[in-house]
GROMACS .gro file of C-alpha atoms in nm:
model
  289
    1MET     CA    1   5.705   9.522   5.130
    2SER     CA    2   5.993   9.298   5.025
    3THR     CA    3   6.310   9.274   5.232
    4SER     CA    4   6.524   9.427   4.954
    5ARG     CA    5   6.285   9.724   4.915
    6ARG     CA    6   6.290   9.790   5.291
    7ARG     CA    7   6.672   9.790   5.280
    8ARG     CA    8   6.678  10.041   4.992
    9LEU     CA    9   6.434  10.274   5.176
   10PHE     CA   10   6.638  10.252   5.498
   11ALA     CA   11   6.955  10.340   5.311
   12ALA     CA   12   6.788  10.637   5.142
   13LEU     CA   13   6.688  10.780   5.479
   14VAL     CA   14   6.997  10.702   5.686
   15VAL     CA   15   7.292  10.762   5.454
   16PRO     CA   16   7.236  11.137   5.396
   17ALA     CA   17   7.201  11.196   5.769
   18THR     CA   18   7.517  10.994   5.834
   19LEU     CA   19   7.711  11.192   5.576
   20LEU     CA   20   7.591  11.517   5.733
   21LEU     CA   21   7.711  11.408   6.077
   22LEU     CA   22   8.048  11.305   5.936
   23GLY     CA   23   8.095  11.625   5.738
   24GLY     CA   24   7.992  11.465   5.411
   25THR     CA   25   7.879  11.650   5.102
   26ALA     CA   26   7.522  11.531   5.085
   27GLN     CA   27   7.280  11.819   5.029
   28ALA     CA   28   7.036  11.892   5.310
   29THR     CA   29   6.730  12.110   5.311
   30THR     CA   30   6.810  12.465   5.433
   31PHE     CA   31   6.567  12.688   5.617
   32SER     CA   32   6.559  13.071   5.610
   33PRO     CA   33   6.355  13.177   5.909
   34GLU     CA   34   6.250  13.542   5.929
   35VAL     CA   35   6.501  13.763   6.108
   36ASP     CA   36   6.396  13.846   6.462
   37PRO     CA   37   6.393  14.230   6.465
   38VAL     CA   38   6.479  14.247   6.836
   39ALA     CA   39   6.773  14.012   6.787
   40ALA     CA   40   6.890  14.218   6.490
   41ILE     CA   41   6.876  14.538   6.694
   42ASN     CA   42   7.065  14.378   6.981
   43ALA     CA   43   7.335  14.250   6.746
   44ASP     CA   44   7.372  14.596   6.596
   45ILE     CA   45   7.400  14.752   6.940
   46ALA     CA   46   7.666  14.503   7.047
   47GLN     CA   47   7.879  14.571   6.741
   48HIS     CA   48   7.847  14.945   6.693
   49ASN     CA   49   7.703  15.113   6.999
   50HIS     CA   50   7.879  15.266   7.298
   51GLU     CA   51   7.677  15.476   7.533
   52LEU     CA   52   7.791  15.801   7.688
   53GLY     CA   53   8.036  15.738   7.972
   54SER     CA   54   8.079  15.367   7.901
   55GLN     CA   55   8.451  15.400   7.836
   56ILE     CA   56   8.508  15.644   8.121
   57ARG     CA   57   8.353  15.389   8.357
   58ARG     CA   58   8.564  15.114   8.197
   59VAL     CA   59   8.889  15.301   8.257
   60GLU     CA   60   8.821  15.523   8.558
   61GLY     CA   61   8.550  15.319   8.730
   62ASP     CA   62   8.222  15.424   8.887
   63LYS     CA   63   8.251  15.418   9.264
   64SER     CA   64   7.946  15.630   9.329
   65THR     CA   65   7.728  15.541   9.627
   66PRO     CA   66   7.388  15.659   9.751
   67ALA     CA   67   7.575  15.913   9.966
   68THR     CA   68   7.781  16.054   9.678
   69GLN     CA   69   7.472  16.064   9.457
   70GLN     CA   70   7.284  16.266   9.717
   71ALA     CA   71   7.577  16.506   9.756
   72ALA     CA   72   7.609  16.547   9.380
   73GLN     CA   73   7.256  16.676   9.355
   74GLN     CA   74   7.340  16.973   9.576
   75PRO     CA   75   7.474  17.301   9.429
   76GLN     CA   76   7.852  17.315   9.388
   77PRO     CA   77   7.944  17.665   9.512
   78ALA     CA   78   8.307  17.653   9.404
   79GLN     CA   79   8.208  17.593   9.043
   80ALA     CA   80   7.897  17.810   9.027
   81ILE     CA   81   7.844  18.053   8.742
   82PRO     CA   82   7.908  18.407   8.873
   83ASN     CA   83   7.597  18.584   9.002
   84GLN     CA   84   7.366  18.289   8.949
   85VAL     CA   85   7.134  18.152   9.211
   86LEU     CA   86   7.281  17.832   9.349
   87ALA     CA   87   7.054  17.552   9.234
   88THR     CA   88   7.053  17.232   9.034
   89VAL     CA   89   6.812  17.056   8.800
   90ALA     CA   90   6.797  16.677   8.789
   91GLY     CA   91   6.845  16.502   8.455
   92MET     CA   92   6.959  16.185   8.283
   93ASP     CA   93   7.098  16.047   7.958
   94VAL     CA   94   6.996  15.735   7.767
   95ALA     CA   95   7.096  15.520   7.471
   96SER     CA   96   6.959  15.216   7.296
   97TYR     CA   97   7.044  14.996   7.596
   98GLN     CA   98   6.743  15.144   7.778
   99GLY     CA   99   6.508  15.053   7.493
  100ASN     CA  100   6.166  15.215   7.520
  101VAL     CA  101   6.190  15.441   7.825
  102ASP     CA  102   5.904  15.494   8.071
  103TRP     CA  103   5.923  15.872   8.064
  104ALA     CA  104   5.632  15.927   8.301
  105SER     CA  105   5.814  15.727   8.568
  106TRP     CA  106   6.133  15.932   8.541
  107TRP     CA  107   5.936  16.256   8.531
  108ASN     CA  108   5.762  16.155   8.853
  109GLN     CA  109   6.108  16.095   9.005
  110GLY     CA  110   6.198  16.458   8.939
  111LYS     CA  111   6.402  16.438   8.619
  112ARG     CA  112   6.355  16.740   8.394
  113PHE     CA  113   6.612  16.711   8.114
  114VAL     CA  114   6.769  16.435   7.907
  115TRP     CA  115   7.018  16.381   7.630
  116THR     CA  116   6.966  16.068   7.419
  117LYS     CA  117   7.220  15.906   7.192
  118ALA     CA  118   7.154  15.968   6.825
  119THR     CA  119   7.467  15.851   6.641
  120GLU     CA  120   7.816  15.705   6.652
  121SER     CA  121   8.083  15.763   6.387
  122THR     CA  122   7.906  15.780   6.048
  123ASN     CA  123   7.747  15.435   6.044
  124TYR     CA  124   7.531  15.398   6.354
  125THR     CA  125   7.197  15.543   6.459
  126ASN     CA  126   7.010  15.457   6.777
  127PRO     CA  127   6.712  15.234   6.682
  128TYR     CA  128   6.518  15.365   6.984
  129PHE     CA  129   6.597  15.730   6.917
  130ALA     CA  130   6.246  15.836   6.813
  131GLN     CA  131   6.081  15.691   7.125
  132GLN     CA  132   6.344  15.835   7.353
  133TYR     CA  133   6.380  16.179   7.192
  134ASN     CA  134   6.016  16.245   7.110
  135GLY     CA  135   5.875  16.055   7.406
  136SER     CA  136   6.074  16.262   7.654
  137TYR     CA  137   5.966  16.583   7.483
  138ASN     CA  138   5.600  16.480   7.493
  139GLN     CA  139   5.635  16.410   7.865
  140GLY     CA  140   5.764  16.763   7.925
  141PHE     CA  141   6.140  16.708   7.936
  142ILE     CA  142   6.389  16.953   7.790
  143ARG     CA  143   6.573  16.717   7.560
  144GLY     CA  144   6.881  16.697   7.340
  145ALA     CA  145   7.079  16.445   7.136
  146TYR     CA  146   7.441  16.334   7.158
  147HIS     CA  147   7.703  16.184   6.926
  148PHE     CA  148   7.967  15.928   7.031
  149ALA     CA  149   8.283  16.039   6.851
  150THR     CA  150   8.533  15.807   6.685
  151PRO     CA  151   8.802  16.051   6.567
  152ASN     CA  152   9.005  15.783   6.390
  153THR     CA  153   8.732  15.681   6.145
  154SER     CA  154   8.635  16.005   5.968
  155SER     CA  155   8.668  16.381   6.000
  156GLY     CA  156   8.497  16.594   6.260
  157ALA     CA  157   8.301  16.766   5.984
  158ALA     CA  158   8.178  16.433   5.847
  159GLN     CA  159   8.060  16.316   6.188
  160ALA     CA  160   7.893  16.648   6.271
  161THR     CA  161   7.711  16.636   5.938
  162TYR     CA  162   7.596  16.278   6.001
  163PHE     CA  163   7.484  16.370   6.353
  164VAL     CA  164   7.276  16.667   6.239
  165ALA     CA  165   7.118  16.458   5.963
  166HIS     CA  166   7.015  16.183   6.208
  167GLY     CA  167   6.851  16.366   6.497
  168GLY     CA  168   7.127  16.589   6.632
  169GLY     CA  169   6.995  16.921   6.508
  170TRP     CA  170   6.863  17.209   6.715
  171SER     CA  171   6.550  17.423   6.706
  172LYS     CA  172   6.466  17.727   6.913
  173ASP     CA  173   6.150  17.587   7.066
  174GLY     CA  174   6.257  17.636   7.428
  175ARG     CA  175   6.272  17.261   7.489
  176THR     CA  176   6.562  17.143   7.270
  177LEU     CA  177   6.919  17.145   7.400
  178PRO     CA  178   7.219  17.189   7.171
  179GLY     CA  179   7.367  16.862   7.054
  180ALA     CA  180   7.644  16.713   7.266
  181LEU     CA  181   7.977  16.572   7.145
  182ASP     CA  182   8.081  16.268   7.349
  183MET     CA  183   8.463  16.260   7.376
  184GLU     CA  184   8.602  15.971   7.579
  185TYR     CA  185   8.839  15.675   7.580
  186ASN     CA  186   8.862  15.473   7.259
  187PRO     CA  187   8.661  15.150   7.296
  188TYR     CA  188   8.857  14.987   7.013
  189GLY     CA  189   9.221  15.063   7.094
  190ALA     CA  190   9.460  15.345   7.182
  191THR     CA  191   9.325  15.589   7.442
  192CYS     CA  192   9.352  15.893   7.214
  193TYR     CA  193   9.256  15.711   6.892
  194GLY     CA  194   9.615  15.732   6.769
  195LEU     CA  195   9.601  16.113   6.748
  196SER     CA  196   9.836  16.369   6.898
  197LYS     CA  197   9.691  16.634   7.127
  198ALA     CA  198   9.711  16.888   6.845
  199ALA     CA  199   9.542  16.654   6.598
  200MET     CA  200   9.265  16.571   6.848
  201THR     CA  201   9.209  16.941   6.911
  202ALA     CA  202   9.181  16.999   6.537
  203TRP     CA  203   8.931  16.712   6.504
  204ILE     CA  204   8.711  16.852   6.781
  205LEU     CA  205   8.732  17.200   6.630
  206ASP     CA  206   8.623  17.059   6.294
  207PHE     CA  207   8.315  16.903   6.455
  208HIS     CA  208   8.251  17.211   6.671
  209ASP     CA  209   8.265  17.455   6.380
  210THR     CA  210   8.064  17.235   6.142
  211TYR     CA  211   7.791  17.183   6.398
  212HIS     CA  212   7.774  17.558   6.457
  213ALA     CA  213   7.756  17.628   6.084
  214LYS     CA  214   7.466  17.386   6.043
  215THR     CA  215   7.264  17.470   6.354
  216GLY     CA  216   7.369  17.812   6.480
  217ARG     CA  217   7.472  17.655   6.813
  218TYR     CA  218   7.800  17.525   6.944
  219PRO     CA  219   7.780  17.171   7.079
  220ALA     CA  220   7.811  17.085   7.444
  221ILE     CA  221   8.123  16.874   7.506
  222TYR     CA  222   8.101  16.567   7.730
  223THR     CA  223   8.427  16.432   7.867
  224SER     CA  224   8.627  16.348   8.178
  225THR     CA  225   8.910  16.561   8.310
  226ASN     CA  226   9.152  16.266   8.292
  227TRP     CA  227   9.079  16.181   7.929
  228TRP     CA  228   9.084  16.544   7.817
  229GLY     CA  229   9.418  16.607   7.986
  230GLN     CA  230   9.574  16.309   7.809
  231CYS     CA  231   9.434  16.371   7.464
  232VAL     CA  232   9.346  16.738   7.401
  233SER     CA  233   9.548  17.060   7.410
  234GLY     CA  234   9.291  17.312   7.288
  235ASP     CA  235   9.059  17.549   7.473
  236PHE     CA  236   8.683  17.530   7.400
  237SER     CA  237   8.570  17.698   7.720
  238SER     CA  238   8.445  18.017   7.556
  239THR     CA  239   8.198  17.845   7.324
  240ALA     CA  240   8.116  17.487   7.430
  241PRO     CA  241   7.913  17.415   7.746
  242LEU     CA  242   8.099  17.157   7.955
  243TRP     CA  243   7.931  16.830   8.049
  244VAL     CA  244   8.179  16.660   8.280
  245ALA     CA  245   8.183  16.301   8.405
  246ARG     CA  246   8.298  16.230   8.758
  247TYR     CA  247   8.142  15.961   8.975
  248SER     CA  248   8.203  16.112   9.316
  249SER     CA  249   8.049  16.349   9.571
  250SER     CA  250   8.208  16.658   9.412
  251VAL     CA  251   8.266  16.762   9.055
  252GLY     CA  252   8.640  16.801   9.117
  253THR     CA  253   8.898  16.961   8.889
  254LEU     CA  254   8.758  17.054   8.549
  255PRO     CA  255   8.921  17.007   8.208
  256PHE     CA  256   9.155  17.274   8.077
  257ASN     CA  257   9.037  17.632   8.114
  258TRP     CA  258   8.669  17.565   8.190
  259SER     CA  259   8.592  17.769   8.501
  260PHE     CA  260   8.256  17.601   8.563
  261HIS     CA  261   8.060  17.298   8.447
  262THR     CA  262   7.718  17.324   8.286
  263VAL     CA  263   7.619  16.960   8.341
  264TRP     CA  264   7.770  16.692   8.564
  265GLN     CA  265   7.722  16.317   8.512
  266TYR     CA  266   7.770  16.186   8.864
  267THR     CA  267   7.666  15.819   8.845
  268SER     CA  268   7.568  15.539   8.610
  269SER     CA  269   7.343  15.367   8.865
  270PRO     CA  270   7.070  15.264   8.801
  271LEU     CA  271   7.129  15.457   8.479
  272ASP     CA  272   7.333  15.764   8.384
  273GLN     CA  273   7.218  16.055   8.600
  274ASP     CA  274   7.313  16.420   8.566
  275THR     CA  275   7.265  16.756   8.729
  276PHE     CA  276   7.241  17.091   8.554
  277ASN     CA  277   7.447  17.360   8.727
  278GLY     CA  278   7.181  17.626   8.778
  279ALA     CA  279   6.813  17.691   8.823
  280TYR     CA  280   6.545  17.574   8.580
  281ASP     CA  281   6.527  17.909   8.403
  282ARG     CA  282   6.899  17.879   8.322
  283LEU     CA  283   6.835  17.536   8.171
  284GLN     CA  284   6.564  17.695   7.958
  285ALA     CA  285   6.813  17.965   7.858
  286LEU     CA  286   7.059  17.697   7.744
  287ALA     CA  287   6.785  17.544   7.531
  288ASN     CA  288   6.690  17.880   7.382
  289GLY     CA  289   7.046  17.978   7.300
   0.00000   0.00000   0.00000
């Protein structure tokens, strides 16, 4: 090969690469690798997903310890339902962060009920919902679904409708809990989503009534006493079972006008753990409506 030809070949190879390094306009070959489905799911979770209690822990903290967790699993006499036998049932709640859950393992650890995240707002569904919701049921769990509310993005009716259409419904099979409405601190901004107490109450009522119209059941309401006191003025105690979050050895003061809790989330370690306030037959009664 002649010297001049070698120089021309060298220039053809080097100049485009040099231009690329210097921000030049030379065209380079582009590659479109297949999207990694796991990476896509993780990106979706990071952008749109907030699990139950995540914002309560962010604001109020989780200072639970092995001692408080043990105490929380004991009956709470001061908050017991009148005339019921003092007892508790161990449970848990999960979201897409847990991925595919080993239900046999949790069953063997004594858990008997679970709520799994189905939806958030009107644009997110849990990609692991089927494995978590159906897998727990097949293992023997009494299971339900929950919705993470964003009251500043759409109406309560719209979010209840979306929730029911994406796994949040109810059936009287003895093993399906009513859907739960997750009301907690705003992950994106103002604590109460920019709503007054009256407006927040109206939003919750819109969800509450729409869910009832579509399923025949009123939703359970998950919240913390601190958030509820700041953001809500209404009374849902006569219709909505209370699922309260408090990471301590006692359930403490309850949100406005609820005289007892139905479920208590008492820790997030090693994952969200809950107790049902009553014996197993009362948990079955909640499922049956």
